[in-house]
Short mmCIF file of C-alpha atoms in Angstrom, two decimals:
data_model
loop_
_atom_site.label_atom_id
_atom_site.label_comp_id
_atom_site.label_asym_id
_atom_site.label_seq_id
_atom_site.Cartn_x
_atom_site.Cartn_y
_atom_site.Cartn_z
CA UNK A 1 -17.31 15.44 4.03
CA UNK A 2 -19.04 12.25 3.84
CA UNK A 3 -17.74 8.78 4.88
CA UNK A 4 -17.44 5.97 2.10
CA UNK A 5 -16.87 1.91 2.07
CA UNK A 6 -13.58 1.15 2.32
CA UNK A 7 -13.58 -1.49 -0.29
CA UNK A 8 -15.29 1.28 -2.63
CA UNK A 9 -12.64 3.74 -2.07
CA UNK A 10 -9.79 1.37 -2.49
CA UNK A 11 -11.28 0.50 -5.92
CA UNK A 12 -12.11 4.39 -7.05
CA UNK A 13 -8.02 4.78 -6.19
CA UNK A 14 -7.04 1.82 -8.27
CA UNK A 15 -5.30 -0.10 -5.58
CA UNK A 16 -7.57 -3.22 -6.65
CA UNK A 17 -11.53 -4.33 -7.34
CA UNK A 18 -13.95 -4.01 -4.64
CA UNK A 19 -14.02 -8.25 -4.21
CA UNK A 20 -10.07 -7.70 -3.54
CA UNK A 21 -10.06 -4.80 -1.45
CA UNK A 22 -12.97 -7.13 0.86
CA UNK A 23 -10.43 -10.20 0.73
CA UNK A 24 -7.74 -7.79 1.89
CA UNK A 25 -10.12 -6.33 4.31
CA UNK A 26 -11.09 -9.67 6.10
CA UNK A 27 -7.61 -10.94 6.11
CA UNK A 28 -5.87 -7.83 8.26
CA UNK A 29 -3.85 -6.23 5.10
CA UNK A 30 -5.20 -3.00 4.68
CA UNK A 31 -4.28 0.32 7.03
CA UNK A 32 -5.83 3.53 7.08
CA UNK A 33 -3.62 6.37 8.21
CA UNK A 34 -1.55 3.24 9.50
CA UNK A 35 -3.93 1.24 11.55
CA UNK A 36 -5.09 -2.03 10.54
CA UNK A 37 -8.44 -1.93 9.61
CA UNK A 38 -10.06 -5.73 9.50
CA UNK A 39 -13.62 -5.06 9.67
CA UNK A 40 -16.07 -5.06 6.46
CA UNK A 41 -18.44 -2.39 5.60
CA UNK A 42 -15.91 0.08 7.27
CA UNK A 43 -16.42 3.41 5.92
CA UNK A 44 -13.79 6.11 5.89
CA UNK A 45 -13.35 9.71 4.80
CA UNK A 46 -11.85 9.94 1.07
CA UNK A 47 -8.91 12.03 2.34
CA UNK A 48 -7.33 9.26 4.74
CA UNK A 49 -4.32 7.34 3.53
CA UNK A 50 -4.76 3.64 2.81
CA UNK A 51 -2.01 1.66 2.05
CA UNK A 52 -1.76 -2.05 1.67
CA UNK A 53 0.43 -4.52 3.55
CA UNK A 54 2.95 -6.40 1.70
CA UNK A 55 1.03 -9.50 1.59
CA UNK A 56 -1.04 -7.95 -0.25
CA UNK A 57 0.84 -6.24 -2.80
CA UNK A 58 3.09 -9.93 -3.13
CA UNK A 59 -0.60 -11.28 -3.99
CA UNK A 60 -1.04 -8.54 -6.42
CA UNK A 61 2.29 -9.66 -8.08
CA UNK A 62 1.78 -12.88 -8.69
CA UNK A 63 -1.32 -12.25 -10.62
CA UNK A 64 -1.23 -13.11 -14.72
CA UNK A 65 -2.83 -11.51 -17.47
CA UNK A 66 -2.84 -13.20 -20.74
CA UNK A 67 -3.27 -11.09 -24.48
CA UNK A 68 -4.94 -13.30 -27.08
CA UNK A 69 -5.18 -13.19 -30.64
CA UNK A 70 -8.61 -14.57 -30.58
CA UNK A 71 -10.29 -16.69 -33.70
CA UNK A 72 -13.90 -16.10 -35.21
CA UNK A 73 -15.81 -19.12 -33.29
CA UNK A 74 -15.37 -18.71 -29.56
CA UNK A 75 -17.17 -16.48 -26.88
CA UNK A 76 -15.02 -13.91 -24.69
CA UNK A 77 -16.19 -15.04 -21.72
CA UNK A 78 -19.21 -17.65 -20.36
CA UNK A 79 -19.72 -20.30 -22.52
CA UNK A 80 -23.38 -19.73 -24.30
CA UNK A 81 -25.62 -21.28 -26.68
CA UNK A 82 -22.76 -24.12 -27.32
CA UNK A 83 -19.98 -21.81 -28.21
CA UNK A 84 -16.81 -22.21 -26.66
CA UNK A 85 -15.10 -19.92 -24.73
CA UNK A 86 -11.80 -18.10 -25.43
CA UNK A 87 -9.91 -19.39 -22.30
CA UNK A 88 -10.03 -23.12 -23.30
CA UNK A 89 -7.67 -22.22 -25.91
CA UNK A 90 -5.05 -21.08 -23.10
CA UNK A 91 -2.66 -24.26 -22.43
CA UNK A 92 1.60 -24.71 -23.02
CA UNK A 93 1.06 -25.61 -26.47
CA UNK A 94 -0.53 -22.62 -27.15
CA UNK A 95 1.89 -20.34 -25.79
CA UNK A 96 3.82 -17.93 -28.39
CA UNK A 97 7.22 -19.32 -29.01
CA UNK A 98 8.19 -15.58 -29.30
CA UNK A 99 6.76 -14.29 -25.55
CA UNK A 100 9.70 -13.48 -23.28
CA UNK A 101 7.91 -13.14 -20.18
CA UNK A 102 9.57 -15.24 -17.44
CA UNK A 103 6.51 -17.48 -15.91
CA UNK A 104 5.81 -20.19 -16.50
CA UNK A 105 2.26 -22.00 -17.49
CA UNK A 106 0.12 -23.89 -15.33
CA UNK A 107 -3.31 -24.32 -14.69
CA UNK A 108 -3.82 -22.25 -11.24
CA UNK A 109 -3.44 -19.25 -13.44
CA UNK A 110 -6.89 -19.94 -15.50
CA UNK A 111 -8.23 -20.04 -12.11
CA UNK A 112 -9.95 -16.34 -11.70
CA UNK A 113 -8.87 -15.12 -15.00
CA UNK A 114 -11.35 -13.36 -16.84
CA UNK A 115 -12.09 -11.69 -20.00
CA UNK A 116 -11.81 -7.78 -19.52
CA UNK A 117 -13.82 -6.73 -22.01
CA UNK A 118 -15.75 -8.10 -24.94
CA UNK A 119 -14.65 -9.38 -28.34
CA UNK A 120 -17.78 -11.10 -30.26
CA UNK A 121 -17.89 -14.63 -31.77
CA UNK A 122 -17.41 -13.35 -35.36
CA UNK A 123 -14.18 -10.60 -34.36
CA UNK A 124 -10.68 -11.56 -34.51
CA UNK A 125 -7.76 -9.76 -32.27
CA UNK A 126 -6.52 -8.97 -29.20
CA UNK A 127 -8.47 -10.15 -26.10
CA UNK A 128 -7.11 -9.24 -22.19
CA UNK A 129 -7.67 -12.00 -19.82
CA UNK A 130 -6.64 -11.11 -16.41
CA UNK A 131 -6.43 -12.13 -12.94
CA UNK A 132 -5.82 -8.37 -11.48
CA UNK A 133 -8.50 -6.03 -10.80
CA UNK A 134 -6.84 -3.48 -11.49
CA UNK A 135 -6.32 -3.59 -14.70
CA UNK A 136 -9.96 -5.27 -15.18
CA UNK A 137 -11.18 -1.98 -13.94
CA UNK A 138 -8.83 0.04 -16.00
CA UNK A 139 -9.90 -1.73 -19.16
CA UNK A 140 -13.70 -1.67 -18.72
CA UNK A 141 -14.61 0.65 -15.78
CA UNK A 142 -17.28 3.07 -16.95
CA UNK A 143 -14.89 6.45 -17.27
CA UNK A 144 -12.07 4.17 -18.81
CA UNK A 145 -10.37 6.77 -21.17
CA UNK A 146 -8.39 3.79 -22.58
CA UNK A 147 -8.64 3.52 -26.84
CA UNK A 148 -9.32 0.45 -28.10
CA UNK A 149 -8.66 0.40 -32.32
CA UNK A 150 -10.34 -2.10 -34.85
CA UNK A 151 -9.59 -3.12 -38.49
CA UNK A 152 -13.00 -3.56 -40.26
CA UNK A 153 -13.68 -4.85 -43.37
CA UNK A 154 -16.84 -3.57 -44.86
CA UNK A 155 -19.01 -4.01 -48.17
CA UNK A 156 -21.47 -1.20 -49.29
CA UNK A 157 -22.45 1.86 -50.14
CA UNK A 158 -21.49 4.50 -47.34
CA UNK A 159 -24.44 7.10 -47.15
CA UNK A 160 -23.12 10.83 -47.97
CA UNK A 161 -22.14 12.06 -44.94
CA UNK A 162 -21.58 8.46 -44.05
CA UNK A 163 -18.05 8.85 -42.43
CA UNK A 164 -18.54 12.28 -39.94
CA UNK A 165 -21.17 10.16 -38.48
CA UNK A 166 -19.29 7.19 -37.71
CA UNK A 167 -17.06 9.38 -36.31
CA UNK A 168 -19.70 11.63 -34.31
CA UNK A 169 -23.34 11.61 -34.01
CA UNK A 170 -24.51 8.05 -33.93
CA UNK A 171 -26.79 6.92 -31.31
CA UNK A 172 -27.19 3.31 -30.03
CA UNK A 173 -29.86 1.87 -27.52
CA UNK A 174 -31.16 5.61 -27.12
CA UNK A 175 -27.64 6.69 -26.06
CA UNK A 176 -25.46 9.07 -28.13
CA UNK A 177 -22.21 7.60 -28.52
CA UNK A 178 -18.87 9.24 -27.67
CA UNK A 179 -16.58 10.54 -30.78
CA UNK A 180 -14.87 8.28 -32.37
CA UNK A 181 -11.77 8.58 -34.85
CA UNK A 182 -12.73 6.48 -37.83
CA UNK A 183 -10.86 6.44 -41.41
CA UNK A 184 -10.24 4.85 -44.38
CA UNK A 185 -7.45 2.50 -45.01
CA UNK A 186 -8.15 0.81 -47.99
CA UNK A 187 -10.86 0.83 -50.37
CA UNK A 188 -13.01 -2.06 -48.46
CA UNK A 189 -11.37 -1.33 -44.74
CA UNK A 190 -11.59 1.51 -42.37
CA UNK A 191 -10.03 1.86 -39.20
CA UNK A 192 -11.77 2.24 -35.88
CA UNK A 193 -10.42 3.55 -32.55
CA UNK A 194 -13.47 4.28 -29.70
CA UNK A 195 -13.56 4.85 -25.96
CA UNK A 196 -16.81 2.63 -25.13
CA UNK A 197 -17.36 -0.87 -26.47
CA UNK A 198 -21.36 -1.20 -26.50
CA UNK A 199 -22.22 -4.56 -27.53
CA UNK A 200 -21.88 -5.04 -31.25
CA UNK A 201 -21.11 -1.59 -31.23
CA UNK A 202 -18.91 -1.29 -34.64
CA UNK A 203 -21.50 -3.57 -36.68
CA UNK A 204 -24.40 -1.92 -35.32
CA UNK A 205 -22.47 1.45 -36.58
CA UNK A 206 -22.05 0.47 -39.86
CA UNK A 207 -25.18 -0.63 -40.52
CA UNK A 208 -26.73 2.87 -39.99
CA UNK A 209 -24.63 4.19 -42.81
CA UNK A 210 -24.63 1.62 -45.24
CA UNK A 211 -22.19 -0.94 -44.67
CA UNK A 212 -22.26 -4.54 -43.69
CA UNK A 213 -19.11 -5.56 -41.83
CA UNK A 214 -17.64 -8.78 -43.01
CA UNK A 215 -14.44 -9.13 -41.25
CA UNK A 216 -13.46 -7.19 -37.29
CA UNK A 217 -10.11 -7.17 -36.05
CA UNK A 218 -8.85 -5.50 -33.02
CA UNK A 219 -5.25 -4.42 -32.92
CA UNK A 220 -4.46 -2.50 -30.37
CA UNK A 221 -5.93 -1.89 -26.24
CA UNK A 222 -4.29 1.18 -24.76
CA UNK A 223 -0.20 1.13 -25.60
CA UNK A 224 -0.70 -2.64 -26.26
CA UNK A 225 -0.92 -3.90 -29.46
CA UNK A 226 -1.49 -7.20 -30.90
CA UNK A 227 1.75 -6.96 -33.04
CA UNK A 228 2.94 -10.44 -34.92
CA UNK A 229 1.13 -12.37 -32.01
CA UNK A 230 -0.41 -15.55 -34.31
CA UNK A 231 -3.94 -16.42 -34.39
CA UNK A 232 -4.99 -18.59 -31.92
CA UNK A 233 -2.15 -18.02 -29.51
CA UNK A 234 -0.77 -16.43 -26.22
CA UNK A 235 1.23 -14.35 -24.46
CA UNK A 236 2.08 -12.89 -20.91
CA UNK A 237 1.68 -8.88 -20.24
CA UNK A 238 4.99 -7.93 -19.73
CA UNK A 239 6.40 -6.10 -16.36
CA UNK A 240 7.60 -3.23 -18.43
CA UNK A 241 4.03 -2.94 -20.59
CA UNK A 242 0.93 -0.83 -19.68
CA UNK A 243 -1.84 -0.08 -21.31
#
């Protein structure tokens, strides 16, 4: 059996992203089979234990992440080409009324938070910011089996066998795309729920049958759903939520 990094390993287990499990590393708070291992670029045999030390896991804790009904006009993550991005709408004011979660806002938790996963400038819905690399990872690691489900507004003429393709047998960037469940709500609307999220993946979709999308919404990551938060505003992930 062959010897791995021990900051890979810790992030193929989940216990946190390979950045953290370094961090953790350098600062004496991870064991392996119960010794303290301190040195980077240790490797380590995927059958020993690793645990981490309760500094750690109190770090872990106090890490935020943020859902946000997100409005046409700003970027997920860097700002680009003058667009603004999503987490400069993240203040007090902001803040859902409604959200029960017990923190409490200030600025040290923008600091590290990032978008995990995409959202375009022109879609609507529910964007994860997060501080935690675990749940970064869970969200947008390449095997994530995690749904993700859209509202899409469309205008066209759907090509025959228009719908079985959307929902298997498209292929984008020379790539065949996993199945997808895709159906009709409404005359002008179908609903989307994928496993991937290639860039402008639903658009790009549509277009090879027909439509034109003129309105994306996404409702629903995992078990967490957007629900009645408003446009434009916040909330905490709750202690009892997972996606």
């Amino acid at each position: 059996m062959e010897k791995i990094r021990l900051s890979k390993l810790m992030s193929e287990q989940g216990l946190c992203s390979r950045r953290e499990a370094d961090d953790f590393i350098a600062k004496g708070w991870v064991k392996v089979d119960g010794e303290i291992v301190s040195e980077l670029g240790t490797k380590v045999l995927p059958t020993q234990k690793i645990t981490l030390e309760k500094a750690a896991q109190a770090k872990q804790q106090g890490r935020v992440t943020i859902l946000l009904n997100k409005p046409v006009g700003y970027v997920s993550g860097q700002a680009e080409e003058g667009h603004k991005p999503a987490i400069l709408l993240l203040d007090a004011a902001t803040r859902w009324e409604q959200d029960t979660a017990p923190h409490r806002f200030h600025r040290s938790q923008l600091l590290g938070l990032a978008p995990a996963g995409r959202l375009d400038i022109d879609s609507t819905g529910l964007l994860v910011l997060t501080q935690d690399g675990r749940i970064a990872k869970q969200l947008i690691g390449e095997d994530s089996p995690i749904e993700k489900e859209y509202l899409v507004r469309v205008q066209g003429k759907l090509v025959g066998n228009g719908l079985n393709l959307l929902n298997h047998g498209l292929s984008l960037d020379g790539k065949k795309l996993k199945p997808a469940k895709v159906s009709w709500q409404n005359e002008d609307q179908l609903r989307f729920i994928l496993n991937e999220g290639k860039k402008r993946q639903i658009r790009r979709m549509c277009e090879m049958v027909g439509l034109k999308v003129t309105a994306l919404k996404r409702v629903r990551i995992g078990k967490v759903r957007l629900g009645d938060l408003p446009q434009g505003q916040w909330r905490y992930l709750r202690a009892d939520e997972t996606f």
